[in-house]
């Protein structure tokens, strides 16, 4: 066991090196595919903050960024299926090439809803880049062009991902010890 591992983490599913390698691979592909075209990165708050920071710095100056905050109602460890906008984009998407930047696709419900919403705004193209995807947790099929790392269907935190707003600052992605979320009253 790694001595630096946070005591609430039972396993690491993506190390700092894994993350860097995945983002390098995605950014190389994005640079090739868009080849100098103006590209708008749309980050989904708050989880995508780390991915956005590290991916955008690997892309060129043709890249701009904007942010949305959405909520799939409720908290805890599962998506509920009902999505609402907490913060909308500042940018008009008409004619823009958009790349949605996500930290994780779990059930796919958030992203599926978001893609429909963004595509209805007249963008020239809308694609998705996600650092993590849980294939075994998919409830809806979403076409995702750039996937970093496929992970098991476990509750993970770190590198932007939280439980009750904690653990986002871990530099790796790890499986949260079940006792933490069965003991959630102590986190309030
Ligand atoms: C997480 C994550 C994705 C979404 C994925 O966000 O950042 O946006 O859930 O889940 P899904 O595929 O099952 O829809 P969350 O709602 O936890 O908000 P946060 O990013 O602010 O932590």
mmCIF file with all atom_site columns, C-alpha atoms and ligand atoms in Angstrom:
data_model
loop_
_atom_site.group_PDB
_atom_site.id
_atom_site.type_symbol
_atom_site.label_atom_id
_atom_site.label_alt_id
_atom_site.label_comp_id
_atom_site.label_asym_id
_atom_site.label_entity_id
_atom_site.label_seq_id
_atom_site.pdbx_PDB_ins_code
_atom_site.Cartn_x
_atom_site.Cartn_y
_atom_site.Cartn_z
_atom_site.occupancy
_atom_site.B_iso_or_equiv
_atom_site.pdbx_formal_charge
_atom_site.auth_seq_id
_atom_site.auth_comp_id
_atom_site.auth_asym_id
_atom_site.auth_atom_id
_atom_site.pdbx_PDB_model_num
ATOM   1   C CA  . UNK A 1 1   ? 0.000   0.000  0.000   1.00 0.00 ? 1   UNK A CA  1
ATOM   2   C CA  . UNK A 1 2   ? 1.234   3.461  -0.941  1.00 0.00 ? 2   UNK A CA  1
ATOM   3   C CA  . UNK A 1 3   ? 2.219   5.369  2.214   1.00 0.00 ? 3   UNK A CA  1
ATOM   4   C CA  . UNK A 1 4   ? 1.001   8.652  0.599   1.00 0.00 ? 4   UNK A CA  1
ATOM   5   C CA  . UNK A 1 5   ? -2.506  7.307  0.039   1.00 0.00 ? 5   UNK A CA  1
ATOM   6   C CA  . UNK A 1 6   ? -5.271  9.233  1.795   1.00 0.00 ? 6   UNK A CA  1
ATOM   7   C CA  . UNK A 1 7   ? -6.665  7.089  4.638   1.00 0.00 ? 7   UNK A CA  1
ATOM   8   C CA  . UNK A 1 8   ? -10.222 7.234  3.167   1.00 0.00 ? 8   UNK A CA  1
ATOM   9   C CA  . UNK A 1 9   ? -9.071  5.794  -0.177  1.00 0.00 ? 9   UNK A CA  1
ATOM   10  C CA  . UNK A 1 10  ? -9.004  2.015  -0.578  1.00 0.00 ? 10  UNK A CA  1
ATOM   11  C CA  . UNK A 1 11  ? -7.702  1.736  -4.149  1.00 0.00 ? 11  UNK A CA  1
ATOM   12  C CA  . UNK A 1 12  ? -6.300  3.994  -6.901  1.00 0.00 ? 12  UNK A CA  1
ATOM   13  C CA  . UNK A 1 13  ? -7.956  3.656  -10.322 1.00 0.00 ? 13  UNK A CA  1
ATOM   14  C CA  . UNK A 1 14  ? -5.971  6.445  -12.049 1.00 0.00 ? 14  UNK A CA  1
ATOM   15  C CA  . UNK A 1 15  ? -2.563  7.637  -10.852 1.00 0.00 ? 15  UNK A CA  1
ATOM   16  C CA  . UNK A 1 16  ? -1.175  11.093 -11.634 1.00 0.00 ? 16  UNK A CA  1
ATOM   17  C CA  . UNK A 1 17  ? 0.888   9.445  -14.379 1.00 0.00 ? 17  UNK A CA  1
ATOM   18  C CA  . UNK A 1 18  ? -2.175  7.666  -15.836 1.00 0.00 ? 18  UNK A CA  1
ATOM   19  C CA  . UNK A 1 19  ? -4.055  10.981 -15.907 1.00 0.00 ? 19  UNK A CA  1
ATOM   20  C CA  . UNK A 1 20  ? -1.198  12.859 -17.575 1.00 0.00 ? 20  UNK A CA  1
ATOM   21  C CA  . UNK A 1 21  ? -0.827  10.117 -20.188 1.00 0.00 ? 21  UNK A CA  1
ATOM   22  C CA  . UNK A 1 22  ? -4.573  10.098 -20.928 1.00 0.00 ? 22  UNK A CA  1
ATOM   23  C CA  . UNK A 1 23  ? -4.738  13.882 -21.279 1.00 0.00 ? 23  UNK A CA  1
ATOM   24  C CA  . UNK A 1 24  ? -1.665  13.884 -23.512 1.00 0.00 ? 24  UNK A CA  1
ATOM   25  C CA  . UNK A 1 25  ? -3.306  11.289 -25.773 1.00 0.00 ? 25  UNK A CA  1
ATOM   26  C CA  . UNK A 1 26  ? -6.624  13.181 -25.898 1.00 0.00 ? 26  UNK A CA  1
ATOM   27  C CA  . UNK A 1 27  ? -4.987  16.543 -26.539 1.00 0.00 ? 27  UNK A CA  1
ATOM   28  C CA  . UNK A 1 28  ? -2.865  15.148 -29.395 1.00 0.00 ? 28  UNK A CA  1
ATOM   29  C CA  . UNK A 1 29  ? -6.024  13.801 -31.030 1.00 0.00 ? 29  UNK A CA  1
ATOM   30  C CA  . UNK A 1 30  ? -7.967  17.045 -30.469 1.00 0.00 ? 30  UNK A CA  1
ATOM   31  C CA  . UNK A 1 31  ? -5.110  19.134 -31.926 1.00 0.00 ? 31  UNK A CA  1
ATOM   32  C CA  . UNK A 1 32  ? -5.063  16.900 -34.994 1.00 0.00 ? 32  UNK A CA  1
ATOM   33  C CA  . UNK A 1 33  ? -8.855  16.818 -35.428 1.00 0.00 ? 33  UNK A CA  1
ATOM   34  C CA  . UNK A 1 34  ? -9.426  20.563 -35.053 1.00 0.00 ? 34  UNK A CA  1
ATOM   35  C CA  . UNK A 1 35  ? -6.100  21.655 -36.575 1.00 0.00 ? 35  UNK A CA  1
ATOM   36  C CA  . UNK A 1 36  ? -6.175  25.376 -35.785 1.00 0.00 ? 36  UNK A CA  1
ATOM   37  C CA  . UNK A 1 37  ? -9.966  25.744 -35.893 1.00 0.00 ? 37  UNK A CA  1
ATOM   38  C CA  . UNK A 1 38  ? -11.415 27.983 -33.168 1.00 0.00 ? 38  UNK A CA  1
ATOM   39  C CA  . UNK A 1 39  ? -12.584 25.584 -30.494 1.00 0.00 ? 39  UNK A CA  1
ATOM   40  C CA  . UNK A 1 40  ? -14.784 26.328 -27.494 1.00 0.00 ? 40  UNK A CA  1
ATOM   41  C CA  . UNK A 1 41  ? -14.185 24.062 -24.509 1.00 0.00 ? 41  UNK A CA  1
ATOM   42  C CA  . UNK A 1 42  ? -17.269 23.814 -22.304 1.00 0.00 ? 42  UNK A CA  1
ATOM   43  C CA  . UNK A 1 43  ? -16.411 22.648 -18.817 1.00 0.00 ? 43  UNK A CA  1
ATOM   44  C CA  . UNK A 1 44  ? -19.034 21.164 -16.545 1.00 0.00 ? 44  UNK A CA  1
ATOM   45  C CA  . UNK A 1 45  ? -18.596 22.476 -13.011 1.00 0.00 ? 45  UNK A CA  1
ATOM   46  C CA  . UNK A 1 46  ? -17.312 21.598 -10.615 1.00 0.00 ? 46  UNK A CA  1
ATOM   47  C CA  . UNK A 1 47  ? -15.801 18.196 -11.305 1.00 0.00 ? 47  UNK A CA  1
ATOM   48  C CA  . UNK A 1 48  ? -14.238 19.130 -14.661 1.00 0.00 ? 48  UNK A CA  1
ATOM   49  C CA  . UNK A 1 49  ? -12.080 21.946 -13.265 1.00 0.00 ? 49  UNK A CA  1
ATOM   50  C CA  . UNK A 1 50  ? -8.897  19.875 -13.051 1.00 0.00 ? 50  UNK A CA  1
ATOM   51  C CA  . UNK A 1 51  ? -9.407  18.214 -16.444 1.00 0.00 ? 51  UNK A CA  1
ATOM   52  C CA  . UNK A 1 52  ? -10.123 21.591 -18.053 1.00 0.00 ? 52  UNK A CA  1
ATOM   53  C CA  . UNK A 1 53  ? -6.991  23.152 -16.538 1.00 0.00 ? 53  UNK A CA  1
ATOM   54  C CA  . UNK A 1 54  ? -4.703  20.321 -17.619 1.00 0.00 ? 54  UNK A CA  1
ATOM   55  C CA  . UNK A 1 55  ? -6.298  19.618 -21.012 1.00 0.00 ? 55  UNK A CA  1
ATOM   56  C CA  . UNK A 1 56  ? -6.654  23.243 -22.116 1.00 0.00 ? 56  UNK A CA  1
ATOM   57  C CA  . UNK A 1 57  ? -2.977  23.945 -21.422 1.00 0.00 ? 57  UNK A CA  1
ATOM   58  C CA  . UNK A 1 58  ? -2.075  21.151 -23.838 1.00 0.00 ? 58  UNK A CA  1
ATOM   59  C CA  . UNK A 1 59  ? -4.131  22.766 -26.614 1.00 0.00 ? 59  UNK A CA  1
ATOM   60  C CA  . UNK A 1 60  ? -3.273  25.835 -28.687 1.00 0.00 ? 60  UNK A CA  1
ATOM   61  C CA  . UNK A 1 61  ? -4.306  29.474 -28.412 1.00 0.00 ? 61  UNK A CA  1
ATOM   62  C CA  . UNK A 1 62  ? -7.234  28.866 -30.793 1.00 0.00 ? 62  UNK A CA  1
ATOM   63  C CA  . UNK A 1 63  ? -8.912  27.365 -27.753 1.00 0.00 ? 63  UNK A CA  1
ATOM   64  C CA  . UNK A 1 64  ? -11.378 29.282 -25.603 1.00 0.00 ? 64  UNK A CA  1
ATOM   65  C CA  . UNK A 1 65  ? -13.262 28.096 -22.536 1.00 0.00 ? 65  UNK A CA  1
ATOM   66  C CA  . UNK A 1 66  ? -16.631 28.603 -20.926 1.00 0.00 ? 66  UNK A CA  1
ATOM   67  C CA  . UNK A 1 67  ? -18.446 26.896 -18.083 1.00 0.00 ? 67  UNK A CA  1
ATOM   68  C CA  . UNK A 1 68  ? -21.795 25.435 -17.195 1.00 0.00 ? 68  UNK A CA  1
ATOM   69  C CA  . UNK A 1 69  ? -23.019 24.186 -13.864 1.00 0.00 ? 69  UNK A CA  1
ATOM   70  C CA  . UNK A 1 70  ? -25.749 21.587 -13.916 1.00 0.00 ? 70  UNK A CA  1
ATOM   71  C CA  . UNK A 1 71  ? -27.220 19.498 -11.192 1.00 0.00 ? 71  UNK A CA  1
ATOM   72  C CA  . UNK A 1 72  ? -28.639 16.020 -11.458 1.00 0.00 ? 72  UNK A CA  1
ATOM   73  C CA  . UNK A 1 73  ? -30.760 16.714 -8.354  1.00 0.00 ? 73  UNK A CA  1
ATOM   74  C CA  . UNK A 1 74  ? -29.889 15.330 -4.979  1.00 0.00 ? 74  UNK A CA  1
ATOM   75  C CA  . UNK A 1 75  ? -26.537 14.408 -3.530  1.00 0.00 ? 75  UNK A CA  1
ATOM   76  C CA  . UNK A 1 76  ? -24.872 11.181 -2.537  1.00 0.00 ? 76  UNK A CA  1
ATOM   77  C CA  . UNK A 1 77  ? -23.305 8.641  -4.826  1.00 0.00 ? 77  UNK A CA  1
ATOM   78  C CA  . UNK A 1 78  ? -25.926 8.106  -7.598  1.00 0.00 ? 78  UNK A CA  1
ATOM   79  C CA  . UNK A 1 79  ? -27.441 10.266 -10.366 1.00 0.00 ? 79  UNK A CA  1
ATOM   80  C CA  . UNK A 1 80  ? -31.195 10.812 -10.119 1.00 0.00 ? 80  UNK A CA  1
ATOM   81  C CA  . UNK A 1 81  ? -31.927 11.547 -13.793 1.00 0.00 ? 81  UNK A CA  1
ATOM   82  C CA  . UNK A 1 82  ? -33.389 15.035 -13.447 1.00 0.00 ? 82  UNK A CA  1
ATOM   83  C CA  . UNK A 1 83  ? -31.018 17.740 -14.687 1.00 0.00 ? 83  UNK A CA  1
ATOM   84  C CA  . UNK A 1 84  ? -31.277 21.496 -14.233 1.00 0.00 ? 84  UNK A CA  1
ATOM   85  C CA  . UNK A 1 85  ? -28.981 24.408 -15.167 1.00 0.00 ? 85  UNK A CA  1
ATOM   86  C CA  . UNK A 1 86  ? -27.407 26.194 -12.212 1.00 0.00 ? 86  UNK A CA  1
ATOM   87  C CA  . UNK A 1 87  ? -25.100 28.371 -14.336 1.00 0.00 ? 87  UNK A CA  1
ATOM   88  C CA  . UNK A 1 88  ? -25.436 28.808 -18.086 1.00 0.00 ? 88  UNK A CA  1
ATOM   89  C CA  . UNK A 1 89  ? -22.764 29.650 -20.682 1.00 0.00 ? 89  UNK A CA  1
ATOM   90  C CA  . UNK A 1 90  ? -21.758 33.249 -21.388 1.00 0.00 ? 90  UNK A CA  1
ATOM   91  C CA  . UNK A 1 91  ? -20.997 32.333 -25.010 1.00 0.00 ? 91  UNK A CA  1
ATOM   92  C CA  . UNK A 1 92  ? -23.402 32.238 -27.967 1.00 0.00 ? 92  UNK A CA  1
ATOM   93  C CA  . UNK A 1 93  ? -22.884 28.792 -29.541 1.00 0.00 ? 93  UNK A CA  1
ATOM   94  C CA  . UNK A 1 94  ? -24.188 29.655 -33.031 1.00 0.00 ? 94  UNK A CA  1
ATOM   95  C CA  . UNK A 1 95  ? -21.663 28.350 -35.559 1.00 0.00 ? 95  UNK A CA  1
ATOM   96  C CA  . UNK A 1 96  ? -19.141 27.356 -32.880 1.00 0.00 ? 96  UNK A CA  1
ATOM   97  C CA  . UNK A 1 97  ? -17.182 24.115 -32.636 1.00 0.00 ? 97  UNK A CA  1
ATOM   98  C CA  . UNK A 1 98  ? -17.795 22.923 -29.079 1.00 0.00 ? 98  UNK A CA  1
ATOM   99  C CA  . UNK A 1 99  ? -15.949 20.315 -27.050 1.00 0.00 ? 99  UNK A CA  1
ATOM   100 C CA  . UNK A 1 100 ? -17.636 19.433 -23.770 1.00 0.00 ? 100 UNK A CA  1
ATOM   101 C CA  . UNK A 1 101 ? -15.027 18.639 -21.120 1.00 0.00 ? 101 UNK A CA  1
ATOM   102 C CA  . UNK A 1 102 ? -16.125 16.196 -18.427 1.00 0.00 ? 102 UNK A CA  1
ATOM   103 C CA  . UNK A 1 103 ? -14.381 14.531 -15.531 1.00 0.00 ? 103 UNK A CA  1
ATOM   104 C CA  . UNK A 1 104 ? -16.537 11.411 -15.555 1.00 0.00 ? 104 UNK A CA  1
ATOM   105 C CA  . UNK A 1 105 ? -19.395 9.760  -17.390 1.00 0.00 ? 105 UNK A CA  1
ATOM   106 C CA  . UNK A 1 106 ? -21.219 7.547  -14.952 1.00 0.00 ? 106 UNK A CA  1
ATOM   107 C CA  . UNK A 1 107 ? -24.842 6.818  -15.911 1.00 0.00 ? 107 UNK A CA  1
ATOM   108 C CA  . UNK A 1 108 ? -24.458 9.194  -18.899 1.00 0.00 ? 108 UNK A CA  1
ATOM   109 C CA  . UNK A 1 109 ? -27.680 10.964 -17.916 1.00 0.00 ? 109 UNK A CA  1
ATOM   110 C CA  . UNK A 1 110 ? -26.094 14.388 -17.318 1.00 0.00 ? 110 UNK A CA  1
ATOM   111 C CA  . UNK A 1 111 ? -24.188 14.318 -20.578 1.00 0.00 ? 111 UNK A CA  1
ATOM   112 C CA  . UNK A 1 112 ? -27.074 13.013 -22.656 1.00 0.00 ? 112 UNK A CA  1
ATOM   113 C CA  . UNK A 1 113 ? -29.246 15.869 -21.456 1.00 0.00 ? 113 UNK A CA  1
ATOM   114 C CA  . UNK A 1 114 ? -26.429 18.402 -21.897 1.00 0.00 ? 114 UNK A CA  1
ATOM   115 C CA  . UNK A 1 115 ? -25.681 17.365 -25.475 1.00 0.00 ? 115 UNK A CA  1
ATOM   116 C CA  . UNK A 1 116 ? -29.307 17.773 -26.507 1.00 0.00 ? 116 UNK A CA  1
ATOM   117 C CA  . UNK A 1 117 ? -29.366 21.170 -24.850 1.00 0.00 ? 117 UNK A CA  1
ATOM   118 C CA  . UNK A 1 118 ? -26.123 22.385 -26.487 1.00 0.00 ? 118 UNK A CA  1
ATOM   119 C CA  . UNK A 1 119 ? -27.000 21.002 -29.932 1.00 0.00 ? 119 UNK A CA  1
ATOM   120 C CA  . UNK A 1 120 ? -30.273 22.930 -29.888 1.00 0.00 ? 120 UNK A CA  1
ATOM   121 C CA  . UNK A 1 121 ? -28.284 26.198 -29.740 1.00 0.00 ? 121 UNK A CA  1
ATOM   122 C CA  . UNK A 1 122 ? -26.979 26.044 -33.326 1.00 0.00 ? 122 UNK A CA  1
ATOM   123 C CA  . UNK A 1 123 ? -23.369 24.975 -32.752 1.00 0.00 ? 123 UNK A CA  1
ATOM   124 C CA  . UNK A 1 124 ? -21.416 23.857 -35.833 1.00 0.00 ? 124 UNK A CA  1
ATOM   125 C CA  . UNK A 1 125 ? -20.338 20.734 -33.914 1.00 0.00 ? 125 UNK A CA  1
ATOM   126 C CA  . UNK A 1 126 ? -20.576 19.366 -30.379 1.00 0.00 ? 126 UNK A CA  1
ATOM   127 C CA  . UNK A 1 127 ? -18.234 16.605 -29.215 1.00 0.00 ? 127 UNK A CA  1
ATOM   128 C CA  . UNK A 1 128 ? -17.235 15.279 -25.806 1.00 0.00 ? 128 UNK A CA  1
ATOM   129 C CA  . UNK A 1 129 ? -13.930 14.642 -24.043 1.00 0.00 ? 129 UNK A CA  1
ATOM   130 C CA  . UNK A 1 130 ? -14.009 12.864 -20.700 1.00 0.00 ? 130 UNK A CA  1
ATOM   131 C CA  . UNK A 1 131 ? -11.134 11.794 -18.521 1.00 0.00 ? 131 UNK A CA  1
ATOM   132 C CA  . UNK A 1 132 ? -13.052 8.877  -16.983 1.00 0.00 ? 132 UNK A CA  1
ATOM   133 C CA  . UNK A 1 133 ? -15.887 6.619  -18.030 1.00 0.00 ? 133 UNK A CA  1
ATOM   134 C CA  . UNK A 1 134 ? -17.624 3.776  -16.180 1.00 0.00 ? 134 UNK A CA  1
ATOM   135 C CA  . UNK A 1 135 ? -18.917 1.491  -18.966 1.00 0.00 ? 135 UNK A CA  1
ATOM   136 C CA  . UNK A 1 136 ? -20.680 -0.816 -16.484 1.00 0.00 ? 136 UNK A CA  1
ATOM   137 C CA  . UNK A 1 137 ? -22.729 2.072  -15.034 1.00 0.00 ? 137 UNK A CA  1
ATOM   138 C CA  . UNK A 1 138 ? -24.147 3.368  -18.347 1.00 0.00 ? 138 UNK A CA  1
ATOM   139 C CA  . UNK A 1 139 ? -27.922 3.844  -18.327 1.00 0.00 ? 139 UNK A CA  1
ATOM   140 C CA  . UNK A 1 140 ? -28.051 5.759  -21.610 1.00 0.00 ? 140 UNK A CA  1
ATOM   141 C CA  . UNK A 1 141 ? -25.792 5.527  -24.637 1.00 0.00 ? 141 UNK A CA  1
ATOM   142 C CA  . UNK A 1 142 ? -23.799 8.670  -25.295 1.00 0.00 ? 142 UNK A CA  1
ATOM   143 C CA  . UNK A 1 143 ? -21.487 9.160  -28.244 1.00 0.00 ? 143 UNK A CA  1
ATOM   144 C CA  . UNK A 1 144 ? -18.178 10.224 -26.691 1.00 0.00 ? 144 UNK A CA  1
ATOM   145 C CA  . UNK A 1 145 ? -15.335 11.009 -29.075 1.00 0.00 ? 145 UNK A CA  1
ATOM   146 C CA  . UNK A 1 146 ? -12.474 11.263 -26.582 1.00 0.00 ? 146 UNK A CA  1
ATOM   147 C CA  . UNK A 1 147 ? -12.247 8.939  -23.566 1.00 0.00 ? 147 UNK A CA  1
ATOM   148 C CA  . UNK A 1 148 ? -9.256  8.933  -21.249 1.00 0.00 ? 148 UNK A CA  1
ATOM   149 C CA  . UNK A 1 149 ? -9.581  5.967  -18.892 1.00 0.00 ? 149 UNK A CA  1
ATOM   150 C CA  . UNK A 1 150 ? -12.318 3.377  -18.418 1.00 0.00 ? 150 UNK A CA  1
ATOM   151 C CA  . UNK A 1 151 ? -12.795 2.529  -14.754 1.00 0.00 ? 151 UNK A CA  1
ATOM   152 C CA  . UNK A 1 152 ? -14.843 0.027  -12.735 1.00 0.00 ? 152 UNK A CA  1
ATOM   153 C CA  . UNK A 1 153 ? -18.311 0.890  -11.394 1.00 0.00 ? 153 UNK A CA  1
ATOM   154 C CA  . UNK A 1 154 ? -17.092 2.012  -7.953  1.00 0.00 ? 154 UNK A CA  1
ATOM   155 C CA  . UNK A 1 155 ? -17.607 5.327  -6.196  1.00 0.00 ? 155 UNK A CA  1
ATOM   156 C CA  . UNK A 1 156 ? -14.470 7.319  -6.969  1.00 0.00 ? 156 UNK A CA  1
ATOM   157 C CA  . UNK A 1 157 ? -13.142 10.688 -5.835  1.00 0.00 ? 157 UNK A CA  1
ATOM   158 C CA  . UNK A 1 158 ? -10.147 12.913 -6.506  1.00 0.00 ? 158 UNK A CA  1
ATOM   159 C CA  . UNK A 1 159 ? -8.833  15.038 -9.383  1.00 0.00 ? 159 UNK A CA  1
ATOM   160 C CA  . UNK A 1 160 ? -12.019 17.139 -9.311  1.00 0.00 ? 160 UNK A CA  1
ATOM   161 C CA  . UNK A 1 161 ? -14.436 14.428 -8.182  1.00 0.00 ? 161 UNK A CA  1
ATOM   162 C CA  . UNK A 1 162 ? -15.965 14.859 -4.760  1.00 0.00 ? 162 UNK A CA  1
ATOM   163 C CA  . UNK A 1 163 ? -17.956 13.250 -2.058  1.00 0.00 ? 163 UNK A CA  1
ATOM   164 C CA  . UNK A 1 164 ? -19.861 15.931 -0.100  1.00 0.00 ? 164 UNK A CA  1
ATOM   165 C CA  . UNK A 1 165 ? -17.443 18.536 -1.612  1.00 0.00 ? 165 UNK A CA  1
ATOM   166 C CA  . UNK A 1 166 ? -14.402 16.742 -0.213  1.00 0.00 ? 166 UNK A CA  1
ATOM   167 C CA  . UNK A 1 167 ? -11.500 14.968 -1.922  1.00 0.00 ? 167 UNK A CA  1
ATOM   168 C CA  . UNK A 1 168 ? -11.572 17.094 -5.124  1.00 0.00 ? 168 UNK A CA  1
ATOM   169 C CA  . UNK A 1 169 ? -7.956  18.144 -4.524  1.00 0.00 ? 169 UNK A CA  1
ATOM   170 C CA  . UNK A 1 170 ? -6.461  14.647 -4.467  1.00 0.00 ? 170 UNK A CA  1
ATOM   171 C CA  . UNK A 1 171 ? -3.999  14.428 -7.400  1.00 0.00 ? 171 UNK A CA  1
ATOM   172 C CA  . UNK A 1 172 ? -5.177  10.892 -8.308  1.00 0.00 ? 172 UNK A CA  1
ATOM   173 C CA  . UNK A 1 173 ? -8.575  9.168  -8.667  1.00 0.00 ? 173 UNK A CA  1
ATOM   174 C CA  . UNK A 1 174 ? -9.335  6.598  -6.015  1.00 0.00 ? 174 UNK A CA  1
ATOM   175 C CA  . UNK A 1 175 ? -12.112 4.431  -4.642  1.00 0.00 ? 175 UNK A CA  1
ATOM   176 C CA  . UNK A 1 176 ? -13.670 5.938  -1.536  1.00 0.00 ? 176 UNK A CA  1
ATOM   177 C CA  . UNK A 1 177 ? -13.874 3.654  1.482   1.00 0.00 ? 177 UNK A CA  1
ATOM   178 C CA  . UNK A 1 178 ? -17.554 2.694  1.937   1.00 0.00 ? 178 UNK A CA  1
ATOM   179 C CA  . UNK A 1 179 ? -17.434 3.575  5.637   1.00 0.00 ? 179 UNK A CA  1
ATOM   180 C CA  . UNK A 1 180 ? -17.035 7.252  4.648   1.00 0.00 ? 180 UNK A CA  1
ATOM   181 C CA  . UNK A 1 181 ? -20.409 7.485  2.910   1.00 0.00 ? 181 UNK A CA  1
ATOM   182 C CA  . UNK A 1 182 ? -22.222 5.226  5.337   1.00 0.00 ? 182 UNK A CA  1
ATOM   183 C CA  . UNK A 1 183 ? -20.902 7.539  8.052   1.00 0.00 ? 183 UNK A CA  1
ATOM   184 C CA  . UNK A 1 184 ? -21.828 10.780 6.204   1.00 0.00 ? 184 UNK A CA  1
ATOM   185 C CA  . UNK A 1 185 ? -23.321 12.582 9.215   1.00 0.00 ? 185 UNK A CA  1
ATOM   186 C CA  . UNK A 1 186 ? -19.772 13.283 10.372  1.00 0.00 ? 186 UNK A CA  1
ATOM   187 C CA  . UNK A 1 187 ? -19.035 15.232 7.144   1.00 0.00 ? 187 UNK A CA  1
ATOM   188 C CA  . UNK A 1 188 ? -21.748 17.870 7.603   1.00 0.00 ? 188 UNK A CA  1
HETATM 189 C C1  . LIG B 2 .   ? -20.702 14.485 -11.788 1.00 0.00 ? 1   LIG B C1  1
HETATM 190 C C2  . LIG B 2 .   ? -19.734 14.590 -12.966 1.00 0.00 ? 1   LIG B C2  1
HETATM 191 C C3  . LIG B 2 .   ? -20.619 14.553 -14.161 1.00 0.00 ? 1   LIG B C3  1
HETATM 192 C C4  . LIG B 2 .   ? -21.803 13.749 -13.704 1.00 0.00 ? 1   LIG B C4  1
HETATM 193 C C5  . LIG B 2 .   ? -21.720 12.370 -14.278 1.00 0.00 ? 1   LIG B C5  1
HETATM 194 O O1  . LIG B 2 .   ? -21.132 15.770 -11.455 1.00 0.00 ? 1   LIG B O1  1
HETATM 195 O O2  . LIG B 2 .   ? -18.961 15.762 -12.918 1.00 0.00 ? 1   LIG B O2  1
HETATM 196 O O3  . LIG B 2 .   ? -21.017 15.845 -14.560 1.00 0.00 ? 1   LIG B O3  1
HETATM 197 O O4  . LIG B 2 .   ? -21.757 13.680 -12.274 1.00 0.00 ? 1   LIG B O4  1
HETATM 198 O O5  . LIG B 2 .   ? -22.773 11.558 -13.830 1.00 0.00 ? 1   LIG B O5  1
HETATM 199 P P1  . LIG B 2 .   ? -23.800 10.850 -14.820 1.00 0.00 ? 1   LIG B P1  1
HETATM 200 O O6  . LIG B 2 .   ? -23.042 10.309 -15.991 1.00 0.00 ? 1   LIG B O6  1
HETATM 201 O O7  . LIG B 2 .   ? -24.357 9.728  -13.965 1.00 0.00 ? 1   LIG B O7  1
HETATM 202 O O8  . LIG B 2 .   ? -24.861 11.829 -15.190 1.00 0.00 ? 1   LIG B O8  1
HETATM 203 P P2  . LIG B 2 .   ? -21.922 16.116 -10.093 1.00 0.00 ? 1   LIG B P2  1
HETATM 204 O O9  . LIG B 2 .   ? -23.393 16.202 -10.409 1.00 0.00 ? 1   LIG B O9  1
HETATM 205 O O10 . LIG B 2 .   ? -21.510 15.145 -9.017  1.00 0.00 ? 1   LIG B O10 1
HETATM 206 O O11 . LIG B 2 .   ? -21.434 17.586 -9.765  1.00 0.00 ? 1   LIG B O11 1
HETATM 207 P P3  . LIG B 2 .   ? -19.934 18.154 -9.491  1.00 0.00 ? 1   LIG B P3  1
HETATM 208 O O12 . LIG B 2 .   ? -19.193 18.039 -10.808 1.00 0.00 ? 1   LIG B O12 1
HETATM 209 O O13 . LIG B 2 .   ? -20.151 19.581 -9.097  1.00 0.00 ? 1   LIG B O13 1
HETATM 210 O O14 . LIG B 2 .   ? -19.309 17.333 -8.402  1.00 0.00 ? 1   LIG B O14 1
#
